[in-house]
XYZ file of C-alpha atoms in Angstrom:
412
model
C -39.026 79.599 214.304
C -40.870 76.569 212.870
C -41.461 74.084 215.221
C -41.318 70.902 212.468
C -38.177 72.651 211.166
C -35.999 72.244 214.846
C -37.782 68.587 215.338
C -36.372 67.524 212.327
C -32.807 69.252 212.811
C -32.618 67.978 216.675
C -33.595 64.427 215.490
C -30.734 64.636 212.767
C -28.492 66.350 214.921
C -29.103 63.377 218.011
C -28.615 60.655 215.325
C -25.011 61.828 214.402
C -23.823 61.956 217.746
C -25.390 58.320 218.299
C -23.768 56.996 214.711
C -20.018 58.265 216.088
C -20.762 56.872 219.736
C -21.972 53.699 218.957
C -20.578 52.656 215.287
C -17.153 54.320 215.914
C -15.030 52.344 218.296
C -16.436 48.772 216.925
C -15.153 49.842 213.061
C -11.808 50.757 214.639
C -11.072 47.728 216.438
C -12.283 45.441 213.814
C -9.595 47.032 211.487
C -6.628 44.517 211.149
C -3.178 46.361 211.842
C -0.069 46.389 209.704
C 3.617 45.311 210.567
C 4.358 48.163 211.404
C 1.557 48.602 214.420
C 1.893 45.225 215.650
C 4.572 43.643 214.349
C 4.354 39.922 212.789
C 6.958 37.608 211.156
C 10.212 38.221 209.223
C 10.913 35.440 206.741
C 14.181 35.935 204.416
C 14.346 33.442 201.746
C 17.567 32.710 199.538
C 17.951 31.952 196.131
C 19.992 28.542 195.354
C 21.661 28.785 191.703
C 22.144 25.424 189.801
C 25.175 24.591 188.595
C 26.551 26.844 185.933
C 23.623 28.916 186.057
C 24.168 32.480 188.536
C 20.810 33.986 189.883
C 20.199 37.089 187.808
C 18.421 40.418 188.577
C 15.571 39.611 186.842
C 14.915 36.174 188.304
C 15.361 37.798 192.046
C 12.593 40.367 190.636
C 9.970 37.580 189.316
C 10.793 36.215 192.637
C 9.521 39.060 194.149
C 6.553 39.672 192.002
C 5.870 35.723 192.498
C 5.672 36.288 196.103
C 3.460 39.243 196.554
C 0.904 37.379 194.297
C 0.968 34.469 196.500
C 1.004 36.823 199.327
C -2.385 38.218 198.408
C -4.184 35.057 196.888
C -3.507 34.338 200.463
C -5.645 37.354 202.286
C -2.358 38.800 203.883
C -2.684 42.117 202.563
C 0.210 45.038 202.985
C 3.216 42.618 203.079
C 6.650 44.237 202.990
C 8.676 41.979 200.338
C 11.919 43.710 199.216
C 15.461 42.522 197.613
C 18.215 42.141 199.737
C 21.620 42.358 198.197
C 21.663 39.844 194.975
C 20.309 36.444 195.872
C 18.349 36.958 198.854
C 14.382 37.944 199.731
C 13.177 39.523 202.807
C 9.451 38.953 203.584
C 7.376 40.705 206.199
C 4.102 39.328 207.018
C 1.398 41.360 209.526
C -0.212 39.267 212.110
C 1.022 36.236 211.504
C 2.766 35.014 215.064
C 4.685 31.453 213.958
C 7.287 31.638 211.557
C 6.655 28.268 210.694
C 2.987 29.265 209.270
C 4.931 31.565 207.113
C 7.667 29.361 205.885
C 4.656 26.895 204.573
C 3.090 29.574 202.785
C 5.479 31.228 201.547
C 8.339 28.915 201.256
C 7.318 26.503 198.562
C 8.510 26.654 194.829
C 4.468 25.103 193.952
C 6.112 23.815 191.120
C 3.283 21.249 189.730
C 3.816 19.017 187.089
C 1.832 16.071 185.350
C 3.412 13.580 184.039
C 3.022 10.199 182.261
C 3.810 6.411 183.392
C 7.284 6.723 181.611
C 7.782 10.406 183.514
C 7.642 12.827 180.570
C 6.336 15.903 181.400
C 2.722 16.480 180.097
C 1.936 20.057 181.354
C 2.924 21.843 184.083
C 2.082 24.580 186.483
C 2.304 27.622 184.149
C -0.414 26.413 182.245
C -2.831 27.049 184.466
C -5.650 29.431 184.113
C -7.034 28.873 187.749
C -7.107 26.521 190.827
C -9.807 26.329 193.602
C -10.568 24.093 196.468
C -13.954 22.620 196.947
C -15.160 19.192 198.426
C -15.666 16.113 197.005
C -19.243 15.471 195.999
C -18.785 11.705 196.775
C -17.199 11.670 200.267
C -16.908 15.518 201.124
C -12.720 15.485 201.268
C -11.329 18.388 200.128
C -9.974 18.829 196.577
C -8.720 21.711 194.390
C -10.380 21.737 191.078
C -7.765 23.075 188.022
C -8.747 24.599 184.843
C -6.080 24.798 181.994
C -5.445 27.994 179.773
C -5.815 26.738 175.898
C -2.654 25.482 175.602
C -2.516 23.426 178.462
C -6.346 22.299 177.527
C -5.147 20.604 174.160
C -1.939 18.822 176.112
C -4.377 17.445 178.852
C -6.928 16.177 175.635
C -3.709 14.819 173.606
C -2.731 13.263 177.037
C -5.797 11.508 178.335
C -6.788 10.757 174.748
C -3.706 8.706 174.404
C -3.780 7.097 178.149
C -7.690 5.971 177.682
C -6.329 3.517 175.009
C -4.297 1.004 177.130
C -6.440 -1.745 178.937
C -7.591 -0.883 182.844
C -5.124 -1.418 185.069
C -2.424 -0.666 182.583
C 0.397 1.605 184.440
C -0.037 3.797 180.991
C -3.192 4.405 181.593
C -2.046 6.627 184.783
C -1.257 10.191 184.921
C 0.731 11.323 188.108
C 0.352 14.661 189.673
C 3.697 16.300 191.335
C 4.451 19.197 193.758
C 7.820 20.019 193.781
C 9.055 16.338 192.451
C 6.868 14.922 195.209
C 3.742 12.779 193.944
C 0.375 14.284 195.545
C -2.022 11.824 193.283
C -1.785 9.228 190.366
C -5.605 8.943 188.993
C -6.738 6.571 186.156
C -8.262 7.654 183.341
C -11.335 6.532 182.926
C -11.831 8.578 179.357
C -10.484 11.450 177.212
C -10.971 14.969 179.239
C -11.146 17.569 176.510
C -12.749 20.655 178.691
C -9.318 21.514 179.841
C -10.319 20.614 183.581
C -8.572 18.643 186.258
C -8.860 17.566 190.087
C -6.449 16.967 192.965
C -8.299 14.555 195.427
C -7.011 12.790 198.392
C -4.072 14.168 200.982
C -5.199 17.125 202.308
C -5.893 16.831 206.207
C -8.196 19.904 206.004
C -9.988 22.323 203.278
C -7.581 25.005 204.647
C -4.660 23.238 203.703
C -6.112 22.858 200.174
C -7.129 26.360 200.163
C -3.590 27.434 200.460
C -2.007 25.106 197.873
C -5.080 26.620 195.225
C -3.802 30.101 196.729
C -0.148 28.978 195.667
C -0.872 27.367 192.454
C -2.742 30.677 191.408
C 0.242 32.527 192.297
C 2.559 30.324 190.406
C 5.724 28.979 190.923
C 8.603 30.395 192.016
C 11.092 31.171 189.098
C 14.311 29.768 191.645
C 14.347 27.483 193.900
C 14.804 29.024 197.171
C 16.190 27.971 200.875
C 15.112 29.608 204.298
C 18.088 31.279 205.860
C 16.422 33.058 208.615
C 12.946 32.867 209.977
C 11.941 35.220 212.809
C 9.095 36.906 215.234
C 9.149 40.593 214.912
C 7.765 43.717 216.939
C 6.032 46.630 215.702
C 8.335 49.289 214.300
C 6.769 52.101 215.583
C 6.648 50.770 219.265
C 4.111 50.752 221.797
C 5.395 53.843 223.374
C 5.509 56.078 220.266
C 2.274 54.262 219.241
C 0.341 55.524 221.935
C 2.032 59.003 221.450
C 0.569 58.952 217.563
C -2.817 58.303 219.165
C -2.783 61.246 221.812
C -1.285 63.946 218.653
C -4.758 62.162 216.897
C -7.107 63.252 219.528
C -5.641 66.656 220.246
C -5.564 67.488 216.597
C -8.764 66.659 216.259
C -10.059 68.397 219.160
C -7.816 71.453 218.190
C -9.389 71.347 215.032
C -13.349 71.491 216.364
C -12.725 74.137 218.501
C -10.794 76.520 215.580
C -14.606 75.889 213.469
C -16.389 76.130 216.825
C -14.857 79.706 217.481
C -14.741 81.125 214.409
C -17.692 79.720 212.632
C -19.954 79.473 215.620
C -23.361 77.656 213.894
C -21.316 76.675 210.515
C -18.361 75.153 212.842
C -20.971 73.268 215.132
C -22.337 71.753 210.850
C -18.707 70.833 209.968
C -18.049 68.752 213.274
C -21.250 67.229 212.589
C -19.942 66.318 208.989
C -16.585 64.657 210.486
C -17.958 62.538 212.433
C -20.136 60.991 209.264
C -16.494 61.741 207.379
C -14.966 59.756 209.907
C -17.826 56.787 210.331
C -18.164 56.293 205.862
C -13.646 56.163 205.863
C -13.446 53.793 208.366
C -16.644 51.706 207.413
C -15.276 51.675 203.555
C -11.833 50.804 204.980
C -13.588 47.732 207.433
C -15.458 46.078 204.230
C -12.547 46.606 201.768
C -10.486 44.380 204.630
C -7.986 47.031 204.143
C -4.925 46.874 206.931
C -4.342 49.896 208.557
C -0.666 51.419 208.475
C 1.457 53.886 209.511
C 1.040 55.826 205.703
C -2.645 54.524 205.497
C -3.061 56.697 208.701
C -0.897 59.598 207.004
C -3.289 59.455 204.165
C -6.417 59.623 206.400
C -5.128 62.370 208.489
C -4.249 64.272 205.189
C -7.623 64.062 204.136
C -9.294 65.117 207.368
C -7.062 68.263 206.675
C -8.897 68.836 202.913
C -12.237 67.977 204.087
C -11.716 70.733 206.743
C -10.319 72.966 204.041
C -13.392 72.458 202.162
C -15.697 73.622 204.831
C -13.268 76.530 205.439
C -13.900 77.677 201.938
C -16.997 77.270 201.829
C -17.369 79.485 204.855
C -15.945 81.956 203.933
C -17.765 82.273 200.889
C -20.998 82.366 203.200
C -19.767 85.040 205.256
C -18.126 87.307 202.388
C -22.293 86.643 200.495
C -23.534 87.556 204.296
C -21.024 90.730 204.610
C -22.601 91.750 201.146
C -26.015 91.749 201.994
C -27.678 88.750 200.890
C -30.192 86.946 203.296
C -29.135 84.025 204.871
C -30.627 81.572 203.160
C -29.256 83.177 199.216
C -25.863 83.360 201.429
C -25.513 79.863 201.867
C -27.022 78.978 198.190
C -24.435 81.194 197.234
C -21.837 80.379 199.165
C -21.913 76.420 197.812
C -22.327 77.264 194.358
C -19.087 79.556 194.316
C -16.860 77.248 196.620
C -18.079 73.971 194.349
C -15.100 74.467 191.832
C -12.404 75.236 193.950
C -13.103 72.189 195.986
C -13.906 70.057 193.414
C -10.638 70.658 191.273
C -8.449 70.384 194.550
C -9.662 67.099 195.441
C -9.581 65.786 191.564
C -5.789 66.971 191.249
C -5.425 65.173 194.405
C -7.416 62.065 193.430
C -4.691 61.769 190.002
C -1.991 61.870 192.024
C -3.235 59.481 194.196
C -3.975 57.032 191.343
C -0.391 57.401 190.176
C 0.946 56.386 193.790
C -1.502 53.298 193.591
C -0.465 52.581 189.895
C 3.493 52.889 190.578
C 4.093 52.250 193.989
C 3.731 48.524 196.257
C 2.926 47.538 199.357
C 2.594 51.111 201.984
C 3.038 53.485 198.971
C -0.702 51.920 197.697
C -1.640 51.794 201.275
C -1.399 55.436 201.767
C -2.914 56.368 198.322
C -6.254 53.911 198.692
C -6.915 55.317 201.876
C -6.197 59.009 200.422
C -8.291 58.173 197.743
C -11.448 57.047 200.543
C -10.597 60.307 202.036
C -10.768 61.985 199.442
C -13.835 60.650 198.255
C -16.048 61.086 201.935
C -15.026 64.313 201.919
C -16.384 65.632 198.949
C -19.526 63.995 199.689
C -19.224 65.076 203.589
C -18.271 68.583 202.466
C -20.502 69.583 199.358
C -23.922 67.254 200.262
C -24.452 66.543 203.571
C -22.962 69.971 205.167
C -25.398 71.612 202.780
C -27.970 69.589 203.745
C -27.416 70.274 207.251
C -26.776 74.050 206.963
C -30.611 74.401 205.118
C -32.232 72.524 207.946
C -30.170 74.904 210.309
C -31.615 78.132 208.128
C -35.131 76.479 207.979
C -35.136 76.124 211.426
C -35.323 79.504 212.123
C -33.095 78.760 215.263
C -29.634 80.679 214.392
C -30.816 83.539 212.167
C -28.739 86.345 213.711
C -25.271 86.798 211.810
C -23.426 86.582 214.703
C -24.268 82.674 214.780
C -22.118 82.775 211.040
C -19.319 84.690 212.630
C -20.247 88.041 210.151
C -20.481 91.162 212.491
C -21.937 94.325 210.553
């Protein structure tokens, strides 16, 4: 037994257990839920054709891609947006409690325009590279500064050029600024703007509200005009009931899990449970500073890879034991036993890893949920599994505490 050796692995050991008691319960709560946990708004938006023109496929799918952008320029992440029949758009939002808020996010075609005294169009919204809100140095209202992709650039130059030629005061020398054929701000030019840069100054009650029309703009406008049909408060799908059901199977699976290493790894078992709880405390601390939302297949994915980082530690195991059962000292044992489960675990978890990157790639909304929170999994395990539970199993060795084979669950 050396004395520095159990100092050092009780100190670790007591740390661990502090990290999950204290840091655990504040990174779950500050996790934001999805619709699906506690419910939020249902907005479903219709598609009004012109006249002689029928709302195709395509446009309905723009629509949709138009929306989620908007969606997430606006920080409200894991939305459910799908097509309903052939003109209409069902949007989900998580946490958001008036329908009202939604309908003003969501709801507007941002259709921007500039035009000239006479009303020709000079550029509009789909020439824009970017849009951001800021204050005005001068009085501190909010504004959105705009910055024009090159095409857009050498319209606003031709535009201004020609504008800064009539006397002050001259209606000509004007260039209004519409939202959806409603005039938001008529500035003079003062001179030529070549740098392809704009600003929209004046009307906004609050940065916020500016925010969210930059948020919009970036997202651009919507390919159809749309109407809202339905607007509506909804619960969580899963239910509180089943929801606190989910959360019991959690804890007993869990607990069912500790004991199965506890009794048939003894000292190794008491190391892996050790390694969960640092499993558990980097996947949830990853998940809190991504701002990820938590769903019902987000949850799937962690629980999946709680099962692989066990399976890890089970292989690995065993490899000790079967070193142990063929003589090797303890401490070559568990040398051993890391180098020869390295591969297996390695390869498992990068197979995994692709076909977690294809989910991402392919899928929307839950389907990406589930694989970036795989993928996190995936990733603390590994590190869990191969570093730190080697790390801790040396210090156990070193410490001269557990050198009987019995503690490793080998009987000779």
């Amino acid at each position: 037994m050396r004395p520095g050796g159990v100092t050092k692995l009780a100190v670790v050991i007591i740390a661990i257990i502090a990290l999950g008691l204290f840091a655990f319960q504040p990174l779950v709560t500050g996790l934001d839920l999805g619709l699906d946990l506690r419910g939020g708004v249902q907005v479903t938006l219709q598609a009004v054709e012109k006249p002689g023109e029928k709302v195709t496929r395509e446009q309905m799918q723009q629509l949709q891609a138009v929306i989620r952008e908007r969606v997430d320029q606006l920080g409200i992440s894991e939305p459910r947006i799908q097509i309903a029949g052939a003109d209409r758009l069902i949007v989900e939002l998580a946490g958001i409690e008036d329908p009202e808020e939604a309908v003003e996010l969501i709801g507007k075609t941002a259709m921007l325009e500039f035009k000239k005294a006479d009303g020709t169009v000079i550029l509009k919204g789909d020439q824009l590279q970017d849009a951001r809100a800021g204050h005005d140095p001068r009085d501190n209202s909010p504004m959105i500064s705009l910055k024009f992709n090159s095409q857009g650039a050498k319209a606003f130059a031709d535009a201004t050029a020609e504008a800064a030629k009539y006397p002050q005061g001259d209606p000509r020398r004007y260039i209004a600024i519409y939202l959806d054929n409603q005039l938001i701000s008529n500035p003079h030019v003062n001179e030529p703007i070549a740098n392809g840069q704009a600003v929209i100054s004046g009307g906004f009650e609050s940065f916020e509200e500016a925010a969210n029309l930059a948020a919009l703009l970036r997202g651009g406008a919507l390919p159809v005009e749309t109407e809202v049909i339905a607007k509506q408060t909804v619960g969580p799908t899963l239910g509180l009931e089943s929801l606190n059901k989910s959360k019991t199977a959690i804890v007993v699976g869990l607990t069912a899990i500790g004991l199965f290493l506890l009794l048939v790894y003894r000292v190794p078992g008491i190391v892996a449970n050790l390694s969960l709880i640092v499993y558990g405390i980097i996947v949830l601390g990853a998940l809190y500073l991504l701002k990820a939302v938590l769903t019902l297949p987000g949850i799937a994915g962690l629980l999946l890879s709680v099962g692989m980082a066990v399976d890890a530690n089970i292989l690995i195991y065993e490899r000790i034991k079967e070193e142990l059962r063929n003589g090797k000292t303890l401490r070559a044992a568990v040398e051993a036993g890391f180098k020869r489960a390295f591969w297996t675990i390695f390869d498992a978890n990068l197979t995994t890893l692709i076909a977690a990157a294809i989910l991402y790639y392919l899928g929307s909304g839950p389907i990406r949920g589930f694989a970036v929170t795989l993928s996190i999994g995936i990733i603390a395990s590994m590190f869990t599994a191969i570093t730190l539970t080697r790390w801790l199993l040396r210090l156990t060795v070193q410490s001269g505490l557990f050198n009987k084979l019995s503690f490793y669950g080998v009987r000779r």
